[in-house]
Short mmCIF file of C-alpha atoms in Angstrom, two decimals:
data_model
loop_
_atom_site.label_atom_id
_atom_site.label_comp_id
_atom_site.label_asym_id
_atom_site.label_seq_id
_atom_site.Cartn_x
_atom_site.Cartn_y
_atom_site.Cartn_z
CA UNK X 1 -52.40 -11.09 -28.82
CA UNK X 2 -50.15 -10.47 -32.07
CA UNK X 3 -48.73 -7.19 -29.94
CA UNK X 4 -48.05 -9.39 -27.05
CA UNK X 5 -46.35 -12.07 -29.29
CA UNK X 6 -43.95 -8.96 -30.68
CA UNK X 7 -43.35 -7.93 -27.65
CA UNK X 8 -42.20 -11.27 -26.46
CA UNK X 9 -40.16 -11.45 -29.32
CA UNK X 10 -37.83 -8.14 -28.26
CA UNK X 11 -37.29 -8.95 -25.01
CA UNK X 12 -35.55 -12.21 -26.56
CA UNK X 13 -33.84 -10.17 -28.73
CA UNK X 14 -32.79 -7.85 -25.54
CA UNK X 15 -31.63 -10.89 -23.94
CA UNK X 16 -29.29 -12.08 -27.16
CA UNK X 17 -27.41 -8.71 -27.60
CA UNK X 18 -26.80 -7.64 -24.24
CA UNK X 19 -25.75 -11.01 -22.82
CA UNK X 20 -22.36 -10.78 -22.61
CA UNK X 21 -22.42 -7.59 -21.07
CA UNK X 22 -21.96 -7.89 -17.42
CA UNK X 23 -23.61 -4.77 -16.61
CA UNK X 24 -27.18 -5.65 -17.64
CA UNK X 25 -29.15 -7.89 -16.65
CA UNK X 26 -32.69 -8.23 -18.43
CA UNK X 27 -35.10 -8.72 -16.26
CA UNK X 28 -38.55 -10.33 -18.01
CA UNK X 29 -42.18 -10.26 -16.68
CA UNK X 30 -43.77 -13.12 -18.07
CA UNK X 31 -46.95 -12.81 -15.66
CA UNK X 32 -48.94 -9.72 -14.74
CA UNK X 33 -51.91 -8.05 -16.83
CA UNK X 34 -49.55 -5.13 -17.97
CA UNK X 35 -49.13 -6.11 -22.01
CA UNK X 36 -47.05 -3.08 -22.66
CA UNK X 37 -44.43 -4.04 -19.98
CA UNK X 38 -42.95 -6.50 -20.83
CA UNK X 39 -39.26 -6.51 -19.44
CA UNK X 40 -36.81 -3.72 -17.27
CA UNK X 41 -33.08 -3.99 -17.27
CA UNK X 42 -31.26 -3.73 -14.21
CA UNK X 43 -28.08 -2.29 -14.49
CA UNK X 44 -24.80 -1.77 -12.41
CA UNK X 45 -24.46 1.72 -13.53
CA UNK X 46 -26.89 4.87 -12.20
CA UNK X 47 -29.53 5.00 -14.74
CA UNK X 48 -28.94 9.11 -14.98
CA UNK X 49 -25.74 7.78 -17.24
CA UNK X 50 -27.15 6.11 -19.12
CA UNK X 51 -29.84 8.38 -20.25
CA UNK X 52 -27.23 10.78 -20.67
CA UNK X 53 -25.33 8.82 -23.24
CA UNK X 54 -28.32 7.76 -25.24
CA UNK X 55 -29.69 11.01 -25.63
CA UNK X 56 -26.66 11.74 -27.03
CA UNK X 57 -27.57 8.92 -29.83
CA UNK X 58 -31.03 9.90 -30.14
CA UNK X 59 -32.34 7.22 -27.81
CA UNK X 60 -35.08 7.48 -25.70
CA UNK X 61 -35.61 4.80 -22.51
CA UNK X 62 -37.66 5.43 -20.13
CA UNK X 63 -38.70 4.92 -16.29
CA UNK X 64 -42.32 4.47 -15.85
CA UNK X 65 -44.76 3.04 -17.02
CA UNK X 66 -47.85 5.57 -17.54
CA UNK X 67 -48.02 7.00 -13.77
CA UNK X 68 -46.87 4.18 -12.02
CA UNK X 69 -42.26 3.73 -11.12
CA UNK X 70 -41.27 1.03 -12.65
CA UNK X 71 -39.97 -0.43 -9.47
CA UNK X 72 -43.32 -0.82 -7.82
CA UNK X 73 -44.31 -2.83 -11.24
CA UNK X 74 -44.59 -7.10 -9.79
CA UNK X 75 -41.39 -7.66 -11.58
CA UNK X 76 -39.64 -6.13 -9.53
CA UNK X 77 -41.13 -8.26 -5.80
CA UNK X 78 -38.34 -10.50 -5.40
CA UNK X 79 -35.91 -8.25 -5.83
CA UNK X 80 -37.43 -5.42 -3.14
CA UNK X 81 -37.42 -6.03 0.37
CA UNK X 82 -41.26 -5.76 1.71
CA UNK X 83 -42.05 -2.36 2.66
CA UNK X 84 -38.86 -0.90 2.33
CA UNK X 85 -39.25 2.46 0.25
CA UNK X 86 -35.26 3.17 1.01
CA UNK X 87 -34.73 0.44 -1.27
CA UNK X 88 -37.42 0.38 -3.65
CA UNK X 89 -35.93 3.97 -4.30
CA UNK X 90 -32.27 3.45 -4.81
CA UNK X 91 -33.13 0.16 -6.64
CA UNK X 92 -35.11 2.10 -8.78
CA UNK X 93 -31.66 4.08 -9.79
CA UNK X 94 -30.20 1.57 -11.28
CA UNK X 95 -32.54 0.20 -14.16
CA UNK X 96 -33.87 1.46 -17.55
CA UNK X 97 -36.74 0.14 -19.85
CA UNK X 98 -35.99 -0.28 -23.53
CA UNK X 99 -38.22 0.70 -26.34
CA UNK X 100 -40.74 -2.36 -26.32
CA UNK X 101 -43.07 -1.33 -28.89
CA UNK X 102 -44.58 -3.44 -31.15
CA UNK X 103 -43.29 -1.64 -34.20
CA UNK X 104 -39.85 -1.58 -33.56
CA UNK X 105 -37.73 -3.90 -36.21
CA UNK X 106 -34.80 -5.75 -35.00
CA UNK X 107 -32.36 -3.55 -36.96
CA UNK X 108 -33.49 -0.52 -34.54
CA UNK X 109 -33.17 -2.58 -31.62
CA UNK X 110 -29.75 -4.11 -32.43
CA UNK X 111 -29.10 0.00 -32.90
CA UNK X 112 -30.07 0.40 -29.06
CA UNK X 113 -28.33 -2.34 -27.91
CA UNK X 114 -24.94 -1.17 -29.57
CA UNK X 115 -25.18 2.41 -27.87
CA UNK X 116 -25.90 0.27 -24.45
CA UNK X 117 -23.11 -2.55 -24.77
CA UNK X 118 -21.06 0.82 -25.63
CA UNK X 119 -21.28 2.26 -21.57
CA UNK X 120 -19.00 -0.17 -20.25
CA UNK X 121 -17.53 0.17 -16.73
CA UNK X 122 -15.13 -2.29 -15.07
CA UNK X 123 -14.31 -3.41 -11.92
CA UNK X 124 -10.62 -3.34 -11.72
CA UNK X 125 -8.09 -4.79 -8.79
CA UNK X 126 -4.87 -2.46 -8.87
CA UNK X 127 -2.01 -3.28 -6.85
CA UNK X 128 -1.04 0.00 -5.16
CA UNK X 129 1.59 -0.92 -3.34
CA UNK X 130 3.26 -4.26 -2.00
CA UNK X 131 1.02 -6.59 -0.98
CA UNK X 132 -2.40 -4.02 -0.86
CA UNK X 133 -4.69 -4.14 -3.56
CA UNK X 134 -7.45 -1.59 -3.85
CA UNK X 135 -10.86 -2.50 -6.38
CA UNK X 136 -11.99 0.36 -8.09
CA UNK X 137 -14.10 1.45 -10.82
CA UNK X 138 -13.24 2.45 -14.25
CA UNK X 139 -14.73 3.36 -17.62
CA UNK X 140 -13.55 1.30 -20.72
CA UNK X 141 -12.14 3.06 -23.66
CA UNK X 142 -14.38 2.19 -26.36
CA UNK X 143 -13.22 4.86 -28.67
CA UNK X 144 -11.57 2.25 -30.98
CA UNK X 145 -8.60 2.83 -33.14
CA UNK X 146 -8.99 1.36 -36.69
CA UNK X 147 -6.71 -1.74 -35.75
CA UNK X 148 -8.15 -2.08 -32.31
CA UNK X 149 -10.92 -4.51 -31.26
CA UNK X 150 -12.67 -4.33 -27.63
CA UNK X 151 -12.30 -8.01 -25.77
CA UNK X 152 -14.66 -9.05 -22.38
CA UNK X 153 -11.68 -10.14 -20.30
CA UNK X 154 -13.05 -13.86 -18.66
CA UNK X 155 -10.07 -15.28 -17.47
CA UNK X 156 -6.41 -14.35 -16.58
CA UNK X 157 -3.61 -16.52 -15.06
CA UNK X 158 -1.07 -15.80 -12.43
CA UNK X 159 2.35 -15.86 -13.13
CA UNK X 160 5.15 -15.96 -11.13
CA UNK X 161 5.95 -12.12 -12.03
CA UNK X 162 2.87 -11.25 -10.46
CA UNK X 163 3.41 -12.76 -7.15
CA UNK X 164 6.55 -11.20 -7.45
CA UNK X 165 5.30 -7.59 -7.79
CA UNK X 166 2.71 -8.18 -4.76
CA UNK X 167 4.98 -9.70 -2.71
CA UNK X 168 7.97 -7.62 -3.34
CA UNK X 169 6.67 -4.39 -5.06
CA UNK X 170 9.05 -5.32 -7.75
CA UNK X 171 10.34 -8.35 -10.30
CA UNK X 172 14.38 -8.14 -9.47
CA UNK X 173 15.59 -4.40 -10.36
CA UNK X 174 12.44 -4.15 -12.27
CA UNK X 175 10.06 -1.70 -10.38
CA UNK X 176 6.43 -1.21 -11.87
CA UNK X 177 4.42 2.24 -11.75
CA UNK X 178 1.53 2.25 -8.98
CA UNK X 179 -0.72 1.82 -9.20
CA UNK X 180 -0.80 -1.45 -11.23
CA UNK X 181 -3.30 -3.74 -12.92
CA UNK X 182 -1.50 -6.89 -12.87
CA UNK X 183 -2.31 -10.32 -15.45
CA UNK X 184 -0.26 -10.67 -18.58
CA UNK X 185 -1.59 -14.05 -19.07
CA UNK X 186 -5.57 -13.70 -20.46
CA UNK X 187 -8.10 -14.51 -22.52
CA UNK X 188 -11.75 -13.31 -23.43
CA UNK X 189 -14.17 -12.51 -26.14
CA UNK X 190 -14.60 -9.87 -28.72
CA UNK X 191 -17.56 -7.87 -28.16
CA UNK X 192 -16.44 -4.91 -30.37
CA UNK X 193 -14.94 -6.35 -33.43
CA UNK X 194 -14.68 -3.10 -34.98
CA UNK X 195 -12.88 -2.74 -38.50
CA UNK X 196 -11.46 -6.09 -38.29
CA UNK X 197 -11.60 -9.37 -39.61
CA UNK X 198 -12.52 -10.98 -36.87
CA UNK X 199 -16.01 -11.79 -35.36
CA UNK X 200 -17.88 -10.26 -32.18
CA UNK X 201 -17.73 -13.21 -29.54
CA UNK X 202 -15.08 -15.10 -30.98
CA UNK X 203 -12.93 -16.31 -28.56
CA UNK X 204 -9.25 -14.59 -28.02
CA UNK X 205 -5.87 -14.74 -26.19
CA UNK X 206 -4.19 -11.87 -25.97
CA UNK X 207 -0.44 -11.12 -26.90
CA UNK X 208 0.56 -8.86 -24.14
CA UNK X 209 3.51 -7.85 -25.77
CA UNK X 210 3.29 -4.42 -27.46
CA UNK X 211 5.59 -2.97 -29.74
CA UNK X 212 3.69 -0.53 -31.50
CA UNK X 213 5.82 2.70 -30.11
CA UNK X 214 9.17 0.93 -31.70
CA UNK X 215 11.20 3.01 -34.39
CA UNK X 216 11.85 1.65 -37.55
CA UNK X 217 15.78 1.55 -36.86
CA UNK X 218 14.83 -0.75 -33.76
CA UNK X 219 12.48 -3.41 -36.23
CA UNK X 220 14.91 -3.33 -38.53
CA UNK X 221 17.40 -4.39 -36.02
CA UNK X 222 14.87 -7.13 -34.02
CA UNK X 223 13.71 -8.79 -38.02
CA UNK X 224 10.91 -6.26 -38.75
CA UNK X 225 8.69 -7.20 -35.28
CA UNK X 226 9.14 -10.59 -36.32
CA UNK X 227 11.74 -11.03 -32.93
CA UNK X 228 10.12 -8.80 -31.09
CA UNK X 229 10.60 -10.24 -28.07
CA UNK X 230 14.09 -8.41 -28.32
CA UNK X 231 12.98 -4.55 -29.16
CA UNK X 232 13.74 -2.39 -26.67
CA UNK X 233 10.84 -0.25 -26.84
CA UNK X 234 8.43 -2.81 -25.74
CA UNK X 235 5.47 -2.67 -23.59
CA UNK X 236 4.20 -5.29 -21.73
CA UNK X 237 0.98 -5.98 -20.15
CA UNK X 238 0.27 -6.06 -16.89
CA UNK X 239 3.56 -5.36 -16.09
CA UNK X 240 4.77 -1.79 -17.03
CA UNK X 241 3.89 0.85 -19.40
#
């Protein structure tokens, strides 16, 4: 009973650290008279990648339980169609079970949840061309620089330079690059806080004004970035490189 008790306790832990990572969801078994499995998380990405890139850490998840697929476990009933192995099979792609043992501290798996919340993918809506917009998918950059933090975009606002690039292709004799993720205007959380001061899952707005790639000559001339509103070698979010 103590085991089971642990065990409950991970899968809560599970559930805290990978919450705000739209590409899990943990799925929990709370009936069923399998003690060691406990919980499966379904994911948006092919399982195969993810092994990959834990392996890489020294992280081993598996996909069974003894000799039976996880996917036939009773979990998994409302979520398979009734004697439908074509979809109890490519369902079964797209999940992973985490380390459940009884043993395991928190510190280890706040370790396994890092690598995970570390494979992020995106769905993205780029603007190809005027008025078509294409969704895609694309990895996230998590390979931080020192002053960089990673923010969970949750909500952007349309300006009137958007509608301008859909409906036009262009804002006056400005002409954007296609294709072209469009929102200036956003907001989100930190879920990588990195090096800095701030803390994971504090909430953000982002400056989408960039003037990193300006000369010294140029912030000398705009008050040291403190105008920089008026560099020349700014880059602006959303709207062109």
């Amino acid at each position: 009973k103590k085991r089971i008790n642990k065990r409950k306790k991970i899968v809560m832990r599970y559930l805290e650290k990978l919450k705000h990572n739209d590409n899990y969801e943990v799925i929990v078994q709370n009936k069923g008279r399998c003690s060691y499995y406990k919980c499966i998380i379904k994911t948006k990405l092919n399982s195969k990648i993810i092994q990959k890139y834990c392996k890489k850490n020294e992280i081993q998840l598996t996909g069974k339980v003894w000799d039976t697929p996880v996917h036939k476990q009773n979990v998994f009933k409302k979520y398979i169609t009734r004697n439908n192995l074509n979809n109890s099979e490519q369902f079964s792609k797209y999940h992973i079970c985490p380390p459940n043992y009884p043993e395991l501290t928190y510190d280890e798996i706040d370790y396994i949840c890092s690598i995970l919340n570390k494979i992020w993918f995106m769905k993205v809506a780029l603007l190809t061309k005027k008025k078509k917009f294409e969704i895609v998918d694309e990895k996230i950059n998590n390979r931080l620089k020192e002053d960089e933090v990673l923010v969970k975009i949750t909500g952007t606002g349309i300006c009137g330079s958007d509608i301008h690039f859909f409906r036009n292709g262009a804002l006056g004799t400005m002409s954007p690059q296609f294709p072209l993720s469009l929102g200036h205007e956003t907001g989100g959380i930190i879920v990588d806080r990195n090096k800095s001061k701030f803390k994971n899952y504090a909430n953000v707005v982002i400056d989408p004004l960039d003037i990193s790639s300006c000369k010294k000559i140029e912030k000398e001339l705009c008050g040291c970035g403190l105008k920089h509103n008026l560099c020349n070698h700014q880059t602006y979010l959303g709207s062109h490189p």
